[in-house]
mmCIF file of C-alpha atoms in Angstrom:
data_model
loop_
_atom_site.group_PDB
_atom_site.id
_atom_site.type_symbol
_atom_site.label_atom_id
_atom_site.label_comp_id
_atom_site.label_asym_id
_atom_site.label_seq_id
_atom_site.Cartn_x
_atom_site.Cartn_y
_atom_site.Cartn_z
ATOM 1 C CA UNK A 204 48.425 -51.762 76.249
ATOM 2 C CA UNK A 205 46.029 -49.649 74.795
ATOM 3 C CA UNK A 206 45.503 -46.446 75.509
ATOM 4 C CA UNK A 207 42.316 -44.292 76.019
ATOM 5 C CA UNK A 208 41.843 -42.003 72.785
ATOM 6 C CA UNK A 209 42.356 -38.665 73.694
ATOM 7 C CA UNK A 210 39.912 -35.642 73.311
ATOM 8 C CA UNK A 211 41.813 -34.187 70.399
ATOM 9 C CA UNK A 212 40.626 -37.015 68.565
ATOM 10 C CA UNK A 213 36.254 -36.747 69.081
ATOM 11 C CA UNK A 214 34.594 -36.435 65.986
ATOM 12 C CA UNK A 215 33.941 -32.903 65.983
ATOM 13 C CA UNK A 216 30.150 -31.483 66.495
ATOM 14 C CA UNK A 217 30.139 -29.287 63.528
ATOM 15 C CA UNK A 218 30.784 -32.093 60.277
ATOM 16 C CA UNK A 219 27.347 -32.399 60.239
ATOM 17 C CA UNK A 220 26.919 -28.982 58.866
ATOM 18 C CA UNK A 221 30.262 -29.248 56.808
ATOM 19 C CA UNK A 222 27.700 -31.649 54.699
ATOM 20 C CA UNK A 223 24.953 -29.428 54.545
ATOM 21 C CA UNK A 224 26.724 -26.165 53.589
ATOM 22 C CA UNK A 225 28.697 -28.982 50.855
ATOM 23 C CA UNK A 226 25.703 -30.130 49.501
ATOM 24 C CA UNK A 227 24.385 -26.473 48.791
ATOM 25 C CA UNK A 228 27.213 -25.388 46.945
ATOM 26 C CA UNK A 229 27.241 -28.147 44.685
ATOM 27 C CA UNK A 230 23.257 -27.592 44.289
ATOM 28 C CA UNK A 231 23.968 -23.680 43.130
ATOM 29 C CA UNK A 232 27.064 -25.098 40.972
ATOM 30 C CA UNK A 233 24.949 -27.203 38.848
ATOM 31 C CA UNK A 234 22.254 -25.196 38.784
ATOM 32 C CA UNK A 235 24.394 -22.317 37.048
ATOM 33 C CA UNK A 236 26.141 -24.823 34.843
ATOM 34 C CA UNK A 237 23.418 -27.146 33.105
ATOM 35 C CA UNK A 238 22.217 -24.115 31.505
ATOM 36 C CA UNK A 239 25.866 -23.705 29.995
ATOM 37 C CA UNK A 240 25.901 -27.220 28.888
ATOM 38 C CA UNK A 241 22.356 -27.394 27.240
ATOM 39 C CA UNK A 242 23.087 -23.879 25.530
ATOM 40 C CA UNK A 243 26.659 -25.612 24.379
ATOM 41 C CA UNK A 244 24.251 -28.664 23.064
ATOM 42 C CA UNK A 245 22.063 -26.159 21.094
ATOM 43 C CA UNK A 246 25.136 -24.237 19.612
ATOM 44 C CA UNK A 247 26.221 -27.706 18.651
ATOM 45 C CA UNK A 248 23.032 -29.175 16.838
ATOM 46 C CA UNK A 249 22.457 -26.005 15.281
ATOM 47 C CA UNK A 250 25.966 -25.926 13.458
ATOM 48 C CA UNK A 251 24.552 -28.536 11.004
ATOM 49 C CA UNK A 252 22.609 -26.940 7.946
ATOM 50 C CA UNK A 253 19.719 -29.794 8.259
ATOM 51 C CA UNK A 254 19.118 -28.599 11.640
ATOM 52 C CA UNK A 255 16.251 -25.531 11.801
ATOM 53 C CA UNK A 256 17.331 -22.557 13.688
ATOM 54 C CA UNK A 257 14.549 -21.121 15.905
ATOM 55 C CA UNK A 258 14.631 -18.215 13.823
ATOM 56 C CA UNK A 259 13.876 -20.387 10.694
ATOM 57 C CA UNK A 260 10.866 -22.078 11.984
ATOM 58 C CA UNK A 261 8.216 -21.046 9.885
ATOM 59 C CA UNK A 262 5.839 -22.145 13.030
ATOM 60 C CA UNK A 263 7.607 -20.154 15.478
ATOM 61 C CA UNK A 264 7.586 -16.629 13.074
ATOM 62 C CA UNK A 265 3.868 -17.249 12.365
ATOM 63 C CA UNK A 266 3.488 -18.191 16.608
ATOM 64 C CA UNK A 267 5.183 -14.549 17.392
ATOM 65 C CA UNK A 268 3.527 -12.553 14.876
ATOM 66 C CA UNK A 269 0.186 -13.700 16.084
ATOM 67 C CA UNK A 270 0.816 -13.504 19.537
ATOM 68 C CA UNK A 271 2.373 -9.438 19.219
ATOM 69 C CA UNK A 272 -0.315 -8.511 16.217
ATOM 70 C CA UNK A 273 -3.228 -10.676 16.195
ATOM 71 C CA UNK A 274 -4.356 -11.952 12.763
ATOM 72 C CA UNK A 275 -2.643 -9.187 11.061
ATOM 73 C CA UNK A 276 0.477 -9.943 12.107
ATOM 74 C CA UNK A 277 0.487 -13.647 11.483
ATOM 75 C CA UNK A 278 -0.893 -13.302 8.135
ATOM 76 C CA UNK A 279 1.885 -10.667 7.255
ATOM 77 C CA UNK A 280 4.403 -12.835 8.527
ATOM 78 C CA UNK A 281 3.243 -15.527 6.515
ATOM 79 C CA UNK A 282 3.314 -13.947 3.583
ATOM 80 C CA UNK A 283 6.399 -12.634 3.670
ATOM 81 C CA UNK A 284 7.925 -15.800 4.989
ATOM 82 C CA UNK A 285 6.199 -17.290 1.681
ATOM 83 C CA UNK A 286 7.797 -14.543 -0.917
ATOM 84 C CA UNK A 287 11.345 -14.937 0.465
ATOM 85 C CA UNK A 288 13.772 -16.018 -2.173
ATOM 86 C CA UNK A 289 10.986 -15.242 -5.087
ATOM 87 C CA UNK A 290 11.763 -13.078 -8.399
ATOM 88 C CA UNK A 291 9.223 -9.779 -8.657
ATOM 89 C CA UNK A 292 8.880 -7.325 -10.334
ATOM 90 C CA UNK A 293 11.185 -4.381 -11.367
ATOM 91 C CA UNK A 294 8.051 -2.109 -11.758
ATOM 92 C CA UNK A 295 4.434 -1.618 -12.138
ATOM 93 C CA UNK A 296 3.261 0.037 -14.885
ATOM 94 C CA UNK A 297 -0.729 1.115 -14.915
ATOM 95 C CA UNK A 298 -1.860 2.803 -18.114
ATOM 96 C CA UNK A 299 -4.245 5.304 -16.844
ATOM 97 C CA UNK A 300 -5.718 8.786 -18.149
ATOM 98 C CA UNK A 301 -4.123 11.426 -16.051
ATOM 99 C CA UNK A 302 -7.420 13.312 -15.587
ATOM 100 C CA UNK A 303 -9.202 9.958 -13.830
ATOM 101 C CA UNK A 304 -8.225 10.706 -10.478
ATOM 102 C CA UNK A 305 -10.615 7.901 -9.378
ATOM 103 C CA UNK A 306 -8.818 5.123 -11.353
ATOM 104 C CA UNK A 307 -5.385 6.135 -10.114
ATOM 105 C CA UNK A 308 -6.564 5.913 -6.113
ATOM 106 C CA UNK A 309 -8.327 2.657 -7.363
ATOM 107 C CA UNK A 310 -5.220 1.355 -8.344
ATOM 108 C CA UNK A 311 -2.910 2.460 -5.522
ATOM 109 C CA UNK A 312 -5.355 1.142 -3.246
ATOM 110 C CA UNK A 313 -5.073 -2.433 -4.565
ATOM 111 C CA UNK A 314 -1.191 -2.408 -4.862
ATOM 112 C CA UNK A 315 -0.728 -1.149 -1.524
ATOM 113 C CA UNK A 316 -3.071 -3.597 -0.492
ATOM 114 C CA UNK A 317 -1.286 -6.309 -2.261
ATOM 115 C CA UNK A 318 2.571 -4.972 -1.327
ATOM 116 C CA UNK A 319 3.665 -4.441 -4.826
ATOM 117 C CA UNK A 320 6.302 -2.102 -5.114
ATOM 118 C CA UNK A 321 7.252 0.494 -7.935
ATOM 119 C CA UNK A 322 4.442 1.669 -9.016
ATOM 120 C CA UNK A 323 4.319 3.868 -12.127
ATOM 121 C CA UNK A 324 1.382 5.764 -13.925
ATOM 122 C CA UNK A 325 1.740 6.091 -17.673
ATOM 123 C CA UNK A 326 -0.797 9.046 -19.172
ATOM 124 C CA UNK A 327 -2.693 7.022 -21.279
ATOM 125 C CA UNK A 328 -4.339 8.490 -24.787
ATOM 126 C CA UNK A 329 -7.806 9.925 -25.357
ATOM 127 C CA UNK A 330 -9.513 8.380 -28.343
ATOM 128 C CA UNK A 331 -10.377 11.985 -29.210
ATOM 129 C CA UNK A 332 -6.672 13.236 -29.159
ATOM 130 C CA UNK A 333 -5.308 14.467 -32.726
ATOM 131 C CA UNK A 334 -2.724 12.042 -32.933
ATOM 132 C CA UNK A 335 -5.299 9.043 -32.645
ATOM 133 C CA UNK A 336 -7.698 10.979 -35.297
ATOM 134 C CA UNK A 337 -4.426 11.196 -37.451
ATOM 135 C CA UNK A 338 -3.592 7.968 -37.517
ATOM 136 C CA UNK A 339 -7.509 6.659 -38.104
ATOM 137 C CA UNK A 340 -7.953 9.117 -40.895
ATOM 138 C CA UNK A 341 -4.488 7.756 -42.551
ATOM 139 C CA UNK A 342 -4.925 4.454 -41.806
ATOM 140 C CA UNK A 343 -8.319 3.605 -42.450
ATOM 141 C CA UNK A 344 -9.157 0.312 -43.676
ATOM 142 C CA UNK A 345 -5.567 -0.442 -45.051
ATOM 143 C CA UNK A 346 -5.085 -1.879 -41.829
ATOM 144 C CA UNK A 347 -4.271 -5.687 -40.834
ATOM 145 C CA UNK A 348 -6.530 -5.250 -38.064
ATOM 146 C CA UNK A 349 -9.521 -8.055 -37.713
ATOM 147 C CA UNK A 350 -12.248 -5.713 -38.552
ATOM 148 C CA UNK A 351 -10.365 -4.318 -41.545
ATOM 149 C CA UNK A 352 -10.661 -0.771 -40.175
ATOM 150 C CA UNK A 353 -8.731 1.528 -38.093
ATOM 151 C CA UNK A 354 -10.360 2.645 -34.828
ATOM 152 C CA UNK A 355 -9.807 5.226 -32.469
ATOM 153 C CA UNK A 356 -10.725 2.905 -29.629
ATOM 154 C CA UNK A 357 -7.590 0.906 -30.762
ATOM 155 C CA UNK A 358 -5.327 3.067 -31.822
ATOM 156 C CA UNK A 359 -5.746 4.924 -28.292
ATOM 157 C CA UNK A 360 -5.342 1.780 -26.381
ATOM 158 C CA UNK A 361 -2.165 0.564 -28.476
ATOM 159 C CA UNK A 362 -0.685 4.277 -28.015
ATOM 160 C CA UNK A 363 -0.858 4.027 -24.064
ATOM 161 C CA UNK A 364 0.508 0.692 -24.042
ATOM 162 C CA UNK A 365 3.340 1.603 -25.963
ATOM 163 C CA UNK A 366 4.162 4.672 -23.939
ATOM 164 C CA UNK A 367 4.033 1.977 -20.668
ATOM 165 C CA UNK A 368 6.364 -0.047 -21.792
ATOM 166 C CA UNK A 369 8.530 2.655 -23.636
ATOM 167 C CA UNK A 370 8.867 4.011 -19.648
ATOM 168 C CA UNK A 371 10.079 0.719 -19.047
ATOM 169 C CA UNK A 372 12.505 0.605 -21.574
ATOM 170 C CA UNK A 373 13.637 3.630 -21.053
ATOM 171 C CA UNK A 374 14.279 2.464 -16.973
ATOM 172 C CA UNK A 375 15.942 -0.728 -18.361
ATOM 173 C CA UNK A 376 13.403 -3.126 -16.150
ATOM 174 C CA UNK A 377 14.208 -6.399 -16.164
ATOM 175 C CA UNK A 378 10.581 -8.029 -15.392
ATOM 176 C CA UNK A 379 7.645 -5.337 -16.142
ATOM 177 C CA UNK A 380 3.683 -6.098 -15.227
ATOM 178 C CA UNK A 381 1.955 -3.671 -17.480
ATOM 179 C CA UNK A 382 -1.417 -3.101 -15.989
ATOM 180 C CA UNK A 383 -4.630 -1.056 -16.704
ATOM 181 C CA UNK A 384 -6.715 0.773 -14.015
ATOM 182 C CA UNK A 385 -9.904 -1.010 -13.603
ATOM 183 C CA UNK A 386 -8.580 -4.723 -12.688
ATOM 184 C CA UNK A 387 -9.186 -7.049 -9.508
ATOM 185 C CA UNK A 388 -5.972 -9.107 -8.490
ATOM 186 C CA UNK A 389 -5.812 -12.613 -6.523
ATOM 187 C CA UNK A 390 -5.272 -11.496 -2.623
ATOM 188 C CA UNK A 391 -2.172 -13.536 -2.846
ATOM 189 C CA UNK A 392 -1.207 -11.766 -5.827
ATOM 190 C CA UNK A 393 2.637 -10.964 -5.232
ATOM 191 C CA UNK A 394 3.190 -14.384 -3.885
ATOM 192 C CA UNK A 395 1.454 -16.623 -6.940
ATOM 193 C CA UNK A 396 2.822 -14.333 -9.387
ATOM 194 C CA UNK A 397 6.591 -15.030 -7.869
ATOM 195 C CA UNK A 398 6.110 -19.035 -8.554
ATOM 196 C CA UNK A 399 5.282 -18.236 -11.785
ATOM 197 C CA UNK A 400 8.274 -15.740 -12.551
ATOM 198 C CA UNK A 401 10.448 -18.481 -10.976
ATOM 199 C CA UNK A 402 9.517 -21.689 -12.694
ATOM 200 C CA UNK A 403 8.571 -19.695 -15.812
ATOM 201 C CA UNK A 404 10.870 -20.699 -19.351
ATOM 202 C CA UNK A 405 13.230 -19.196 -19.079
ATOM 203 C CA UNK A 406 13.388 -17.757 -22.778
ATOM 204 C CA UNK A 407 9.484 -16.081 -21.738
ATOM 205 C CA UNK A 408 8.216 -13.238 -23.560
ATOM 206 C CA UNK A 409 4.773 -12.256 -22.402
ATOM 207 C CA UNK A 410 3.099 -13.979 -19.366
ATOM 208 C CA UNK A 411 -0.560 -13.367 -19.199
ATOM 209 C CA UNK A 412 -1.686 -12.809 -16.035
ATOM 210 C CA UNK A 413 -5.194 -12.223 -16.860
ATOM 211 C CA UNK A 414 -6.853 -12.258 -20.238
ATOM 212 C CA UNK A 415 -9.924 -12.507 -22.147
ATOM 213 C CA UNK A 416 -11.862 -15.829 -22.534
ATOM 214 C CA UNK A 417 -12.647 -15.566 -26.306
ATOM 215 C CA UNK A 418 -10.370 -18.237 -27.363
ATOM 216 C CA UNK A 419 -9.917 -21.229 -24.521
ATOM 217 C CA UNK A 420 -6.674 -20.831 -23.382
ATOM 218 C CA UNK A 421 -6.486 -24.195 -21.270
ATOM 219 C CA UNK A 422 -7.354 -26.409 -24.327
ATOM 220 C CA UNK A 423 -4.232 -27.676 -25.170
ATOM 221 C CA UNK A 424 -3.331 -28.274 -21.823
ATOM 222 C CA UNK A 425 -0.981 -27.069 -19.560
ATOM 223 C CA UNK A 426 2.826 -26.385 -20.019
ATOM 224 C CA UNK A 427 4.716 -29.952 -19.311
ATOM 225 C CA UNK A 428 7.768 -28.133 -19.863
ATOM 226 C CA UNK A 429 7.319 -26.700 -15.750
ATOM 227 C CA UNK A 430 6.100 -28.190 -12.579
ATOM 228 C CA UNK A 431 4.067 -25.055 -11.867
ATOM 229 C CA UNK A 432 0.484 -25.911 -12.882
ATOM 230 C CA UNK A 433 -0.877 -22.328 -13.407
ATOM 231 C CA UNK A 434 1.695 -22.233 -16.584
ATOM 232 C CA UNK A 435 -0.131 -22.336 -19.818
ATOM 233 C CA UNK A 436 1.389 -22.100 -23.413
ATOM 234 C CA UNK A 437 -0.746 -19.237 -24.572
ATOM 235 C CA UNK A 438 -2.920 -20.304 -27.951
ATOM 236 C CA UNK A 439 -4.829 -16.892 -28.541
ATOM 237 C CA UNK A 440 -4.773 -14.393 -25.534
ATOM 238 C CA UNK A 441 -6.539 -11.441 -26.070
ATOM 239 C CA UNK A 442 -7.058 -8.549 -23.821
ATOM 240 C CA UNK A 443 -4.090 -6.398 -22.101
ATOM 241 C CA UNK A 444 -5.245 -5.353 -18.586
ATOM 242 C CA UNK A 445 -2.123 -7.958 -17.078
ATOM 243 C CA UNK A 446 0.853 -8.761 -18.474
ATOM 244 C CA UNK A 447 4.063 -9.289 -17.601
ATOM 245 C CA UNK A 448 7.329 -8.622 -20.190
ATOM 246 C CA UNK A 449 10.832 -10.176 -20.121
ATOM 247 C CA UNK A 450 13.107 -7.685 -20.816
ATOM 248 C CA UNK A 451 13.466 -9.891 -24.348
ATOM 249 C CA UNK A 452 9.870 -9.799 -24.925
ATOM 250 C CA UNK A 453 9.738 -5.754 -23.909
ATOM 251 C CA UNK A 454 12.187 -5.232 -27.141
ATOM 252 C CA UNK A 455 10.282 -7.478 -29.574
ATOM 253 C CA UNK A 456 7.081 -5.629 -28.822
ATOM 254 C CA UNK A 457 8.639 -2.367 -29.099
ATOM 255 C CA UNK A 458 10.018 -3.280 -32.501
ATOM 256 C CA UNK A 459 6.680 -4.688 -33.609
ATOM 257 C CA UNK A 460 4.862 -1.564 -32.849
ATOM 258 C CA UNK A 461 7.587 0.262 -35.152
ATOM 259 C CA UNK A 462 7.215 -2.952 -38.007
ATOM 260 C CA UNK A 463 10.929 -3.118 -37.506
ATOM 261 C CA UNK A 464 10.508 -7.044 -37.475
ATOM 262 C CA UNK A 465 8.322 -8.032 -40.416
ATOM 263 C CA UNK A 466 10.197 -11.323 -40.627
ATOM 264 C CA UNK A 467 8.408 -12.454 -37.456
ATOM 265 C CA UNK A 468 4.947 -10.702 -38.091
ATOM 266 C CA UNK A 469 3.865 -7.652 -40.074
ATOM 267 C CA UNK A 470 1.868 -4.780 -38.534
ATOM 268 C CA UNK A 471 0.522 -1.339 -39.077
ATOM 269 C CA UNK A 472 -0.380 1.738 -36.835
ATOM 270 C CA UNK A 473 -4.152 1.108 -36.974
ATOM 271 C CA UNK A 474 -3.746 -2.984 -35.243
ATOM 272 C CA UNK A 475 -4.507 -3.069 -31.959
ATOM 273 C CA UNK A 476 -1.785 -4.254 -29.650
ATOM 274 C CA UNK A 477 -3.724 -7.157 -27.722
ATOM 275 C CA UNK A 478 -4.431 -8.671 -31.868
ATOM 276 C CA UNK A 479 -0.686 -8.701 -32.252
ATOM 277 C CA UNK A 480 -0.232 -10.636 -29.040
ATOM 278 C CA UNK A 481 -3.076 -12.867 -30.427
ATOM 279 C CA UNK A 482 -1.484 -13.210 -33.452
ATOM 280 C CA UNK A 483 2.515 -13.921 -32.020
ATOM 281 C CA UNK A 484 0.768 -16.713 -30.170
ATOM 282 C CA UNK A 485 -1.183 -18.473 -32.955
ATOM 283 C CA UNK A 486 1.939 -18.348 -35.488
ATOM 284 C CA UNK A 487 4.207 -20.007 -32.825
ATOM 285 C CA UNK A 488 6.766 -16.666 -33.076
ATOM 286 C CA UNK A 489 7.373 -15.585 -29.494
ATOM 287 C CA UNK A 490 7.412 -17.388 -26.410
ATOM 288 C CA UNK A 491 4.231 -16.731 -24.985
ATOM 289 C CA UNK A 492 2.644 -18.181 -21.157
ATOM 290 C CA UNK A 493 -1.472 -17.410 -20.264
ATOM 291 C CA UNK A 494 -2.096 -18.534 -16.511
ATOM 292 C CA UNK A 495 -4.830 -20.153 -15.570
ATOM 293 C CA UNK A 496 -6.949 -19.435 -13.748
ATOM 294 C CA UNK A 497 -6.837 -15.527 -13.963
ATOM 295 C CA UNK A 498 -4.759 -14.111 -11.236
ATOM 296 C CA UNK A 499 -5.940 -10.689 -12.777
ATOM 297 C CA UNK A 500 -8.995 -9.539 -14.160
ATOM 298 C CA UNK A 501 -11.186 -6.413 -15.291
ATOM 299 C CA UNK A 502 -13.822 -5.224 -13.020
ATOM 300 C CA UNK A 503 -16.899 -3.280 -14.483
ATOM 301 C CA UNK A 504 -16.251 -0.126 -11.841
ATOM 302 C CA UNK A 505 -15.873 2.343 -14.362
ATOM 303 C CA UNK A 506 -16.438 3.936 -17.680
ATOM 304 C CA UNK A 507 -13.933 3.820 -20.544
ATOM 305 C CA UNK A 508 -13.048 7.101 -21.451
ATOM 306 C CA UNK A 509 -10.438 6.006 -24.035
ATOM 307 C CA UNK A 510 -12.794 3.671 -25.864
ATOM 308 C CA UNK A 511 -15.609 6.130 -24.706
ATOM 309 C CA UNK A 512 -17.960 3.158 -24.195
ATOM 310 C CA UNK A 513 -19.533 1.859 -20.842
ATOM 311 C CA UNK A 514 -18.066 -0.846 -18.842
ATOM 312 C CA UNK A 515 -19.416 -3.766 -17.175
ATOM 313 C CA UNK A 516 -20.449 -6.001 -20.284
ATOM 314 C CA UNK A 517 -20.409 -9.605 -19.609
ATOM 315 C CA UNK A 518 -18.321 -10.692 -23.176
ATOM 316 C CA UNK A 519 -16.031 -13.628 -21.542
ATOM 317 C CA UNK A 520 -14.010 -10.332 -19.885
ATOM 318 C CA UNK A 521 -15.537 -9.234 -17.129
ATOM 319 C CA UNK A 522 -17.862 -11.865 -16.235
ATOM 320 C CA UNK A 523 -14.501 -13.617 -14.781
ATOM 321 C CA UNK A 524 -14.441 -14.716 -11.033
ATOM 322 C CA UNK A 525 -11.500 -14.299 -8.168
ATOM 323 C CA UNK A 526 -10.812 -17.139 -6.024
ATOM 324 C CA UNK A 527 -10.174 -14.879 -3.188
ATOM 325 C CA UNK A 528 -10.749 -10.806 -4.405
ATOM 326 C CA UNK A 529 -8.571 -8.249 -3.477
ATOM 327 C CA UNK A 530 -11.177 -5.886 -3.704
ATOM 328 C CA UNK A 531 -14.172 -7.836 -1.427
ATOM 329 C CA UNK A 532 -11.138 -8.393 0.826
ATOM 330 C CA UNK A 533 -10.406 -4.375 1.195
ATOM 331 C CA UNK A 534 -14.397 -3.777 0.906
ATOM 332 C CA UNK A 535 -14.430 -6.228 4.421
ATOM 333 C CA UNK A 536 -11.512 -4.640 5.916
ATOM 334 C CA UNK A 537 -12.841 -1.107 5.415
ATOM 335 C CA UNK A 538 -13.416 0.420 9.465
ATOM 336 C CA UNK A 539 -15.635 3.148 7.916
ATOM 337 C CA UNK A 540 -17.536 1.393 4.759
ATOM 338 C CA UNK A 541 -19.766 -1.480 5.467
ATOM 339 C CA UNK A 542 -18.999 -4.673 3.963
ATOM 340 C CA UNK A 543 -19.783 -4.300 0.109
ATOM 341 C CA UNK A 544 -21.210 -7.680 -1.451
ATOM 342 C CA UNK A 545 -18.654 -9.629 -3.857
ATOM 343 C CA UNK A 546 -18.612 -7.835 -7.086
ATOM 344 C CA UNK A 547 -20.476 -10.732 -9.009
ATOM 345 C CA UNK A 548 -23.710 -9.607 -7.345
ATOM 346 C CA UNK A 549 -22.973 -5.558 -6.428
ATOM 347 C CA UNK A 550 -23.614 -4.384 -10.103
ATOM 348 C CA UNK A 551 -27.134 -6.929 -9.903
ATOM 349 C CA UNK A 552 -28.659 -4.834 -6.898
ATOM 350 C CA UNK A 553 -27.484 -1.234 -8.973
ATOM 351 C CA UNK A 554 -29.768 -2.727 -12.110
ATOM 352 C CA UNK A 555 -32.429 -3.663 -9.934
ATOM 353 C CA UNK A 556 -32.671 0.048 -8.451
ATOM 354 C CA UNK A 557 -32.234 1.759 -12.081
ATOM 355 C CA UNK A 558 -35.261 -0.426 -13.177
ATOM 356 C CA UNK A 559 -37.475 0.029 -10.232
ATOM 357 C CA UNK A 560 -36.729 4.067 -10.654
ATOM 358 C CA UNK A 561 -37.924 3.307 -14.320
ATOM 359 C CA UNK A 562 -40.942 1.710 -13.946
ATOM 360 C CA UNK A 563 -43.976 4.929 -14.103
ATOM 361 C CA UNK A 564 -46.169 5.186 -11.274
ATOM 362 C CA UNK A 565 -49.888 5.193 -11.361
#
């Protein structure tokens, strides 16, 4: 009844290997098409805005500049990672006589350092030059300077300053940071000075950057009007070696200079410029911002030749302090100079010399 199964019907010898050689294509299938499917999951999640890209990952730019550059690298990356997105500046402007070559390499030494970009040098004015000794002689104590006299010291000063931000009328900046050439900025300079531009008034004149301590800036307090706690309304700033000027604020000091608004304050040739910015401030008629603490401040590395008087006189000016000193930093950095001590003690060991020179020998 039943028959024997033929031999065309064995199970054949070779299904066991049928398996094996299934089982390996499969294996090299998935393993060339999970990739696919977790690169399709990445596209995916990434296509929402809350979602960081690798790319935006603060961490991961900081991780690959340090790893290609060392320190260097990760610190650059930081910083510019930091400044994305923040206003600057359309120029800088450093009031410096053309003959003090030493100044002028001071300077571009500290905005290179510091990344700042458009850097200008106005040829400031001799106290000696005929135009200040004009102007003095005219002048003379019909002036509504402080000291009720004229002074070439002054007059030379305001001249320069005028022909800085003249330049920068006459380029049509929007933001300007009129410097002079024997300052010290904060080493993260461009970056502190971008909050400030940003979450500034908006209706700003002048922002002080760094300024004399004659008159206590901080005493009324900071500005509630902005988040940004460095933001002080200024109450009597004196001293011009850092400012900033709206393009607003450029015109109204330009017109002053001329006396072309004596509705908002009267002034003459022989007032010097940083007494009108005092004086703007007290009387409530410009919109006026000191920061504090100093981001800028004057060194004592130099003589003045336009006030023809020696530097490095501890008045409230240059007895300020740095946080973290552009200079020391540069002085560290230096493969060829040793490390120079922070400036508050340098000029200290230079006295100590000039006295033991001084002191006669038996």
């Amino acid at each position: 009844m039943f028959s024997k199964p033929s031999d065309n019907h064995r199970p054949s010898s070779s299904t066991p290997w049928l398996v094996i050689a299934l089982f390996i294509s499969l294996t090299l299938f998935l393993t060339q098409f999970l990739p696919n499917i977790s690169s399709t999951g990445s596209a995916f999640r990434y296509t929402f805005a809350g979602w960081p890209r690798p790319h935006q990952s603060v961490f991961n730019q900081l991780s690959r500049g340090s790893s290609r550059n060392g320190e260097n690298g990760l610190l650059t990356t930081a910083a510019i990672d930091l400044q994305a997105g923040l206003p600057t500046f359309s120029s800088i402007r450093v009031v410096s006589l053309k003959s003090r070559t030493d100044r002028r390499t001071h300077m571009q030494t500290l905005t290179s350092f510091l990344r700042l970009e458009n850097l200008h040098f106005t040829d400031a004015v001799l106290y000696t030059d005929p135009r200040v000794l004009e102007i003095v002689q005219r002048v003379g104590n019909n002036t509504k300077a402080d000291k009720k006299i004229a002074e070439v010291g002054h007059v030379a000063c305001r001249m320069s300053h005028r022909l800085a931000i003249e330049a920068a009328d006459a380029d049509d900046d929007q933001i300007t940071l009129i410097l002079e050439d024997d300052v010290d900025m904060e080493a993260a300079f461009k970056y502190l000075a971008g909050t400030v531009l940003r979450d500034a008034p908006k209706d700003w004149d002048i922002i002080f950057f760094g300024h004399t301590d004659f008159s206590d800036e901080a005493r009324h307090g900071r500005d509630t009007s902005t988040s940004n706690f460095y933001i002080y309304k200024s109450i009597e700033p004196q001293g011009g070696h850092g400012y900033a000027l709206s393009k607003k604020g450029r015109k109204l000091i330009l017109d002053l200079l001329d006396n072309k608004r004596p509705e908002v304050y009267e002034t003459d040739e022989g007032q010097p410029i940083d007494e009108i910015f005092m004086y703007l401030a007290r009387l409530h008629r410009a919109q006026l911002y000191s920061i504090i603490p100093d981001m800028i401040i004057q060194v004592p590395l130099f003589k003045s030749d336009i006030f023809g008087t020696p530097a490095g006189f501890k008045d409230g000016m240059h007895n300020k302090k740095l946080l973290d000193s552009s200079l020391d930093r540069i002085a560290l950095s230096s493969p060829t100079n040793p490390p120079n001590p922070p400036l508050s003690t340098r000029f200290d060991h230079t006295a100590r010399r000039i006295a033991r020179r001084s002191i006669p020998t038996q």
